[in-house]
Amino acid sequence: MTRTLQKKICLLGDFAVGKTSLVQRFVHHRFDEKYLSTVGVNISRKEILLDEQTQLHLLIWDLAGGEEFVGPQANYIKGASGALLVCDLTRAITLSALKLYAADFHAASPAASFVILANKSDLTAQRVLTENQLTELADELSAPLMMTSAKNDDNVERAFAMLADTIA
Ligand code: G3D
Ligand code: MG
């Protein structure tokens, strides 16, 4: 006997940290070098086999840039079971912004889980965020942390799978 769960997750993070690229990589197995600014909300669907009995249908909500995030009453964070909090290793400000996203999200969905993604790990020469800064936020939010590269397909599948495991 199999059971099917359906869960909504959101991607949160500042403009251009790589949210859409991560979803593209995870859902479609590709990375689009061409820049496509997200307008509004994109909803993608992905089926994950959690174990032999359980199939998870993930509804992945990819939000527009940080400046369009309108707080806990926003429909797109309502009903979400979890969120990927994405920062860009080459821009320090994108890490501090995650506290605000986490607070708004938590206010709307107190039981929801987070996984923090430090994206663009391929850009080693431009990296500014330190291990300490990252683990400090991870400790504060009690959330796991993963270094990802949507470009090189590094840890992307594992990051989504980690969130899927915690919400299922
Ligand atoms: P957003 O959805 O968070 O706004 P996007 O971010 O997915 O649109 O990505 C913003 C820019 O970062 C894009 O580049 C994209 O190609 C790039 N990017 C995303 N993920 C990675 C990554 O892991 N490594 C590298 N090197 N670049 C990445 P442009 O140049 O088009 O702005
Ligand atoms: Mg986007």
mmCIF file of N, CA and C in Angstrom, residues 54-150:
data_model
loop_
_atom_site.group_PDB
_atom_site.id
_atom_site.type_symbol
_atom_site.label_atom_id
_atom_site.label_comp_id
_atom_site.label_asym_id
_atom_site.label_seq_id
_atom_site.Cartn_x
_atom_site.Cartn_y
_atom_site.Cartn_z
ATOM 1 N N THR A 54 5.862 5.621 0.453
ATOM 2 C CA THR A 54 5.457 7.027 0.495
ATOM 3 C C THR A 54 5.965 7.839 -0.691
ATOM 4 N N GLN A 55 5.007 8.433 -1.385
ATOM 5 C CA GLN A 55 5.368 9.339 -2.460
ATOM 6 C C GLN A 55 4.995 10.760 -2.051
ATOM 7 N N LEU A 56 5.926 11.673 -2.279
ATOM 8 C CA LEU A 56 5.688 13.063 -1.909
ATOM 9 C C LEU A 56 5.585 13.915 -3.170
ATOM 10 N N HIS A 57 4.468 14.614 -3.297
ATOM 11 C CA HIS A 57 4.330 15.582 -4.383
ATOM 12 C C HIS A 57 4.689 16.949 -3.816
ATOM 13 N N LEU A 58 5.822 17.449 -4.247
ATOM 14 C CA LEU A 58 6.255 18.761 -3.781
ATOM 15 C C LEU A 58 5.700 19.830 -4.706
ATOM 16 N N LEU A 59 5.064 20.830 -4.124
ATOM 17 C CA LEU A 59 4.675 22.015 -4.883
ATOM 18 C C LEU A 59 5.661 23.102 -4.504
ATOM 19 N N ILE A 60 6.470 23.495 -5.470
ATOM 20 C CA ILE A 60 7.584 24.400 -5.184
ATOM 21 C C ILE A 60 7.228 25.811 -5.636
ATOM 22 N N TRP A 61 7.064 26.693 -4.674
ATOM 23 C CA TRP A 61 6.707 28.083 -4.975
ATOM 24 C C TRP A 61 7.973 28.911 -5.018
ATOM 25 N N ASP A 62 8.192 29.503 -6.156
ATOM 26 C CA ASP A 62 9.377 30.321 -6.365
ATOM 27 C C ASP A 62 8.919 31.777 -6.438
ATOM 28 N N LEU A 63 9.308 32.531 -5.439
ATOM 29 C CA LEU A 63 8.823 33.907 -5.296
ATOM 30 C C LEU A 63 9.663 34.870 -6.113
ATOM 31 N N ALA A 64 9.090 36.040 -6.334
ATOM 32 C CA ALA A 64 9.857 37.110 -6.973
ATOM 33 C C ALA A 64 10.901 37.638 -5.998
ATOM 34 N N GLY A 65 11.676 38.600 -6.401
ATOM 35 C CA GLY A 65 12.778 39.128 -5.589
ATOM 36 C C GLY A 65 12.337 39.676 -4.257
ATOM 37 N N GLY A 66 13.321 39.867 -3.344
ATOM 38 C CA GLY A 66 13.051 40.288 -1.975
ATOM 39 C C GLY A 66 12.170 41.520 -1.856
ATOM 40 N N GLU A 67 12.341 42.418 -2.773
ATOM 41 C CA GLU A 67 11.593 43.680 -2.682
ATOM 42 C C GLU A 67 10.081 43.462 -2.875
ATOM 43 N N GLU A 68 9.707 42.274 -3.334
ATOM 44 C CA GLU A 68 8.286 42.011 -3.552
ATOM 45 C C GLU A 68 7.686 41.135 -2.463
ATOM 46 N N PHE A 69 8.505 40.815 -1.481
ATOM 47 C CA PHE A 69 8.004 39.988 -0.394
ATOM 48 C C PHE A 69 7.153 40.849 0.517
ATOM 49 N N VAL A 70 5.874 40.487 0.693
ATOM 50 C CA VAL A 70 4.952 41.405 1.366
ATOM 51 C C VAL A 70 4.504 40.934 2.752
ATOM 52 N N GLY A 71 5.265 40.088 3.389
ATOM 53 C CA GLY A 71 5.006 39.798 4.789
ATOM 54 C C GLY A 71 4.162 38.564 5.049
ATOM 55 N N PRO A 72 3.875 38.323 6.320
ATOM 56 C CA PRO A 72 3.268 37.063 6.725
ATOM 57 C C PRO A 72 1.877 36.827 6.149
ATOM 58 N N GLN A 73 1.190 37.871 5.737
ATOM 59 C CA GLN A 73 -0.156 37.678 5.206
ATOM 60 C C GLN A 73 -0.135 37.232 3.741
ATOM 61 N N ALA A 74 1.042 37.215 3.154
ATOM 62 C CA ALA A 74 1.136 36.884 1.730
ATOM 63 C C ALA A 74 0.612 35.477 1.445
ATOM 64 N N ASN A 75 -0.172 35.374 0.392
ATOM 65 C CA ASN A 75 -0.746 34.080 0.029
ATOM 66 C C ASN A 75 0.301 33.039 -0.284
ATOM 67 N N TYR A 76 1.421 33.466 -0.828
ATOM 68 C CA TYR A 76 2.376 32.462 -1.282
ATOM 69 C C TYR A 76 3.178 31.801 -0.186
ATOM 70 N N ILE A 77 3.142 32.365 1.032
ATOM 71 C CA ILE A 77 3.776 31.590 2.092
ATOM 72 C C ILE A 77 2.744 30.857 2.951
ATOM 73 N N LYS A 78 1.477 31.197 2.741
ATOM 74 C CA LYS A 78 0.414 30.549 3.503
ATOM 75 C C LYS A 78 0.331 29.055 3.156
ATOM 76 N N GLY A 79 0.259 28.233 4.159
ATOM 77 C CA GLY A 79 0.080 26.808 3.928
ATOM 78 C C GLY A 79 1.339 26.060 3.541
ATOM 79 N N ALA A 80 2.470 26.726 3.600
ATOM 80 C CA ALA A 80 3.718 26.043 3.239
ATOM 81 C C ALA A 80 4.221 25.216 4.421
ATOM 82 N N SER A 81 4.763 24.062 4.108
ATOM 83 C CA SER A 81 5.312 23.182 5.146
ATOM 84 C C SER A 81 6.778 23.458 5.416
ATOM 85 N N GLY A 82 7.420 24.111 4.469
ATOM 86 C CA GLY A 82 8.838 24.382 4.655
ATOM 87 C C GLY A 82 9.341 25.381 3.646
ATOM 88 N N ALA A 83 10.574 25.828 3.883
ATOM 89 C CA ALA A 83 11.170 26.794 2.958
ATOM 90 C C ALA A 83 12.662 26.551 2.831
ATOM 91 N N LEU A 84 13.152 26.802 1.631
ATOM 92 C CA LEU A 84 14.592 26.868 1.410
ATOM 93 C C LEU A 84 14.972 28.339 1.496
ATOM 94 N N LEU A 85 15.834 28.655 2.443
ATOM 95 C CA LEU A 85 16.312 30.030 2.614
ATOM 96 C C LEU A 85 17.631 30.137 1.858
ATOM 97 N N VAL A 86 17.642 30.927 0.808
ATOM 98 C CA VAL A 86 18.809 30.939 -0.078
ATOM 99 C C VAL A 86 19.593 32.242 0.037
ATOM 100 N N CYS A 87 20.898 32.120 0.274
ATOM 101 C CA CYS A 87 21.770 33.288 0.194
ATOM 102 C C CYS A 87 22.850 33.027 -0.856
ATOM 103 N N ASP A 88 23.556 34.090 -1.197
ATOM 104 C CA ASP A 88 24.579 34.043 -2.248
ATOM 105 C C ASP A 88 25.932 34.229 -1.556
ATOM 106 N N LEU A 89 26.805 33.239 -1.662
ATOM 107 C CA LEU A 89 28.100 33.266 -0.978
ATOM 108 C C LEU A 89 28.969 34.464 -1.363
ATOM 109 N N THR A 90 28.634 35.111 -2.469
ATOM 110 C CA THR A 90 29.454 36.238 -2.918
ATOM 111 C C THR A 90 28.905 37.594 -2.463
ATOM 112 N N ARG A 91 27.761 37.601 -1.762
ATOM 113 C CA ARG A 91 27.175 38.874 -1.300
ATOM 114 C C ARG A 91 26.707 38.741 0.148
ATOM 115 N N ALA A 92 27.431 39.416 1.060
ATOM 116 C CA ALA A 92 27.171 39.273 2.495
ATOM 117 C C ALA A 92 25.754 39.685 2.891
ATOM 118 N N ILE A 93 25.229 40.706 2.244
ATOM 119 C CA ILE A 93 23.916 41.232 2.638
ATOM 120 C C ILE A 93 22.811 40.191 2.461
ATOM 121 N N THR A 94 23.022 39.245 1.562
ATOM 122 C CA THR A 94 21.982 38.242 1.299
ATOM 123 C C THR A 94 21.812 37.276 2.468
ATOM 124 N N LEU A 95 22.843 37.182 3.328
ATOM 125 C CA LEU A 95 22.730 36.309 4.503
ATOM 126 C C LEU A 95 21.913 36.986 5.594
ATOM 127 N N SER A 96 22.212 38.258 5.884
ATOM 128 C CA SER A 96 21.447 38.946 6.938
ATOM 129 C C SER A 96 19.977 39.057 6.567
ATOM 130 N N ALA A 97 19.686 39.166 5.271
ATOM 131 C CA ALA A 97 18.295 39.255 4.822
ATOM 132 C C ALA A 97 17.503 38.004 5.200
ATOM 133 N N LEU A 98 18.178 36.871 5.311
ATOM 134 C CA LEU A 98 17.458 35.622 5.570
ATOM 135 C C LEU A 98 16.747 35.610 6.912
ATOM 136 N N LYS A 99 17.270 36.376 7.892
ATOM 137 C CA LYS A 99 16.613 36.445 9.196
ATOM 138 C C LYS A 99 15.205 37.019 9.068
ATOM 139 N N LEU A 100 15.077 38.024 8.212
ATOM 140 C CA LEU A 100 13.776 38.665 8.019
ATOM 141 C C LEU A 100 12.802 37.719 7.315
ATOM 142 N N TYR A 101 13.291 37.049 6.286
ATOM 143 C CA TYR A 101 12.424 36.088 5.590
ATOM 144 C C TYR A 101 11.981 34.986 6.544
ATOM 145 N N ALA A 102 12.924 34.506 7.341
ATOM 146 C CA ALA A 102 12.613 33.418 8.264
ATOM 147 C C ALA A 102 11.567 33.869 9.280
ATOM 148 N N ALA A 103 11.700 35.101 9.782
ATOM 149 C CA ALA A 103 10.755 35.606 10.783
ATOM 150 C C ALA A 103 9.353 35.731 10.193
ATOM 151 N N ASP A 104 9.245 36.301 9.013
ATOM 152 C CA ASP A 104 7.938 36.439 8.352
ATOM 153 C C ASP A 104 7.327 35.075 8.068
ATOM 154 N N PHE A 105 8.157 34.199 7.570
ATOM 155 C CA PHE A 105 7.667 32.871 7.215
ATOM 156 C C PHE A 105 7.208 32.117 8.454
ATOM 157 N N HIS A 106 8.004 32.219 9.510
ATOM 158 C CA HIS A 106 7.684 31.523 10.745
ATOM 159 C C HIS A 106 6.386 32.055 11.360
ATOM 160 N N ALA A 107 6.156 33.370 11.235
ATOM 161 C CA ALA A 107 4.931 33.967 11.756
ATOM 162 C C ALA A 107 3.701 33.401 11.036
ATOM 163 N N ALA A 108 3.841 33.152 9.736
ATOM 164 C CA ALA A 108 2.715 32.634 8.952
ATOM 165 C C ALA A 108 2.547 31.132 9.136
ATOM 166 N N SER A 109 3.639 30.421 9.283
ATOM 167 C CA SER A 109 3.613 28.955 9.404
ATOM 168 C C SER A 109 4.547 28.514 10.528
ATOM 169 N N PRO A 110 4.070 28.594 11.779
ATOM 170 C CA PRO A 110 4.940 28.324 12.937
ATOM 171 C C PRO A 110 5.562 26.926 12.943
ATOM 172 N N ALA A 111 4.890 25.961 12.330
ATOM 173 C CA ALA A 111 5.408 24.586 12.387
ATOM 174 C C ALA A 111 6.338 24.268 11.217
ATOM 175 N N ALA A 112 6.551 25.211 10.331
ATOM 176 C CA ALA A 112 7.310 24.937 9.118
ATOM 177 C C ALA A 112 8.810 24.785 9.395
ATOM 178 N N SER A 113 9.476 24.036 8.513
ATOM 179 C CA SER A 113 10.925 23.825 8.656
ATOM 180 C C SER A 113 11.688 24.610 7.602
ATOM 181 N N PHE A 114 12.942 24.882 7.930
ATOM 182 C CA PHE A 114 13.833 25.564 6.991
ATOM 183 C C PHE A 114 15.037 24.712 6.681
ATOM 184 N N VAL A 115 15.584 24.892 5.491
ATOM 185 C CA VAL A 115 16.957 24.476 5.195
ATOM 186 C C VAL A 115 17.627 25.705 4.581
ATOM 187 N N ILE A 116 18.824 26.031 5.081
ATOM 188 C CA ILE A 116 19.547 27.196 4.561
ATOM 189 C C ILE A 116 20.487 26.752 3.444
ATOM 190 N N LEU A 117 20.398 27.414 2.295
ATOM 191 C CA LEU A 117 21.288 27.095 1.185
ATOM 192 C C LEU A 117 22.233 28.267 0.937
ATOM 193 N N ALA A 118 23.525 27.985 0.998
ATOM 194 C CA ALA A 118 24.533 28.974 0.631
ATOM 195 C C ALA A 118 24.913 28.656 -0.810
ATOM 196 N N ASN A 119 24.337 29.415 -1.723
ATOM 197 C CA ASN A 119 24.437 29.084 -3.153
ATOM 198 C C ASN A 119 25.613 29.794 -3.838
ATOM 199 N N LYS A 120 25.943 29.306 -5.023
ATOM 200 C CA LYS A 120 27.059 29.778 -5.860
ATOM 201 C C LYS A 120 28.401 29.331 -5.286
ATOM 202 N N SER A 121 28.442 28.113 -4.766
ATOM 203 C CA SER A 121 29.682 27.577 -4.198
ATOM 204 C C SER A 121 30.765 27.400 -5.258
ATOM 205 N N ASP A 122 30.371 27.438 -6.520
ATOM 206 C CA ASP A 122 31.372 27.341 -7.603
ATOM 207 C C ASP A 122 32.223 28.605 -7.721
ATOM 208 N N LEU A 123 31.713 29.728 -7.218
ATOM 209 C CA LEU A 123 32.440 31.003 -7.351
ATOM 210 C C LEU A 123 33.406 31.187 -6.178
ATOM 211 N N THR A 124 34.391 30.325 -6.071
ATOM 212 C CA THR A 124 35.267 30.306 -4.893
ATOM 213 C C THR A 124 36.073 31.608 -4.746
ATOM 214 N N ALA A 125 36.524 32.189 -5.847
ATOM 215 C CA ALA A 125 37.351 33.395 -5.769
ATOM 216 C C ALA A 125 36.554 34.609 -5.280
ATOM 217 N N GLN A 126 35.249 34.637 -5.568
ATOM 218 C CA GLN A 126 34.417 35.790 -5.186
ATOM 219 C C GLN A 126 33.727 35.607 -3.836
ATOM 220 N N ARG A 127 33.937 34.469 -3.210
ATOM 221 C CA ARG A 127 33.220 34.171 -1.960
ATOM 222 C C ARG A 127 33.590 35.161 -0.851
ATOM 223 N N VAL A 128 32.566 35.686 -0.167
ATOM 224 C CA VAL A 128 32.819 36.578 0.965
ATOM 225 C C VAL A 128 32.256 36.032 2.285
ATOM 226 N N LEU A 129 31.229 35.197 2.217
ATOM 227 C CA LEU A 129 30.617 34.684 3.455
ATOM 228 C C LEU A 129 31.487 33.583 4.062
ATOM 229 N N THR A 130 31.724 33.689 5.379
ATOM 230 C CA THR A 130 32.575 32.712 6.059
ATOM 231 C C THR A 130 31.732 31.588 6.658
ATOM 232 N N GLU A 131 32.416 30.495 6.932
ATOM 233 C CA GLU A 131 31.788 29.347 7.577
ATOM 234 C C GLU A 131 31.126 29.775 8.897
ATOM 235 N N ASN A 132 31.819 30.619 9.662
ATOM 236 C CA ASN A 132 31.293 31.095 10.947
ATOM 237 C C ASN A 132 29.985 31.850 10.797
ATOM 238 N N GLN A 133 29.941 32.763 9.838
ATOM 239 C CA GLN A 133 28.722 33.544 9.617
ATOM 240 C C GLN A 133 27.552 32.631 9.263
ATOM 241 N N LEU A 134 27.854 31.621 8.465
ATOM 242 C CA LEU A 134 26.800 30.706 8.017
ATOM 243 C C LEU A 134 26.297 29.829 9.161
ATOM 244 N N THR A 135 27.223 29.275 9.936
ATOM 245 C CA THR A 135 26.796 28.377 11.021
ATOM 246 C C THR A 135 26.100 29.159 12.134
ATOM 247 N N GLU A 136 26.482 30.422 12.295
ATOM 248 C CA GLU A 136 25.808 31.262 13.286
ATOM 249 C C GLU A 136 24.316 31.389 12.969
ATOM 250 N N LEU A 137 24.006 31.666 11.711
ATOM 251 C CA LEU A 137 22.592 31.779 11.331
ATOM 252 C C LEU A 137 21.897 30.423 11.428
ATOM 253 N N ALA A 138 22.590 29.391 11.006
ATOM 254 C CA ALA A 138 22.007 28.046 11.067
ATOM 255 C C ALA A 138 21.655 27.674 12.510
ATOM 256 N N ASP A 139 22.548 28.025 13.448
ATOM 257 C CA ASP A 139 22.287 27.753 14.866
ATOM 258 C C ASP A 139 21.095 28.564 15.350
ATOM 259 N N GLU A 140 21.093 29.843 14.973
ATOM 260 C CA GLU A 140 20.020 30.733 15.415
ATOM 261 C C GLU A 140 18.656 30.245 14.936
ATOM 262 N N LEU A 141 18.595 29.727 13.721
ATOM 263 C CA LEU A 141 17.317 29.270 13.168
ATOM 264 C C LEU A 141 17.088 27.776 13.390
ATOM 265 N N SER A 142 18.050 27.118 14.026
ATOM 266 C CA SER A 142 17.998 25.658 14.204
ATOM 267 C C SER A 142 17.702 24.956 12.884
ATOM 268 N N ALA A 143 18.391 25.376 11.859
ATOM 269 C CA ALA A 143 18.161 24.819 10.527
ATOM 270 C C ALA A 143 19.451 24.231 9.968
ATOM 271 N N PRO A 144 19.349 23.139 9.200
ATOM 272 C CA PRO A 144 20.548 22.630 8.547
ATOM 273 C C PRO A 144 21.019 23.570 7.450
ATOM 274 N N LEU A 145 22.307 23.477 7.166
ATOM 275 C CA LEU A 145 22.936 24.367 6.195
ATOM 276 C C LEU A 145 23.585 23.525 5.103
ATOM 277 N N MET A 146 23.407 23.941 3.846
ATOM 278 C CA MET A 146 24.065 23.241 2.747
ATOM 279 C C MET A 146 24.665 24.236 1.770
ATOM 280 N N MET A 147 25.874 23.924 1.318
ATOM 281 C CA MET A 147 26.495 24.716 0.264
ATOM 282 C C MET A 147 26.025 24.132 -1.060
ATOM 283 N N THR A 148 25.519 24.992 -1.946
ATOM 284 C CA THR A 148 25.009 24.490 -3.220
ATOM 285 C C THR A 148 25.585 25.271 -4.396
ATOM 286 N N SER A 149 25.543 24.644 -5.553
ATOM 287 C CA SER A 149 25.772 25.359 -6.799
ATOM 288 C C SER A 149 24.733 24.895 -7.808
ATOM 289 N N ALA A 150 23.839 25.809 -8.164
ATOM 290 C CA ALA A 150 22.861 25.486 -9.206
ATOM 291 C C ALA A 150 23.590 25.323 -10.532
#
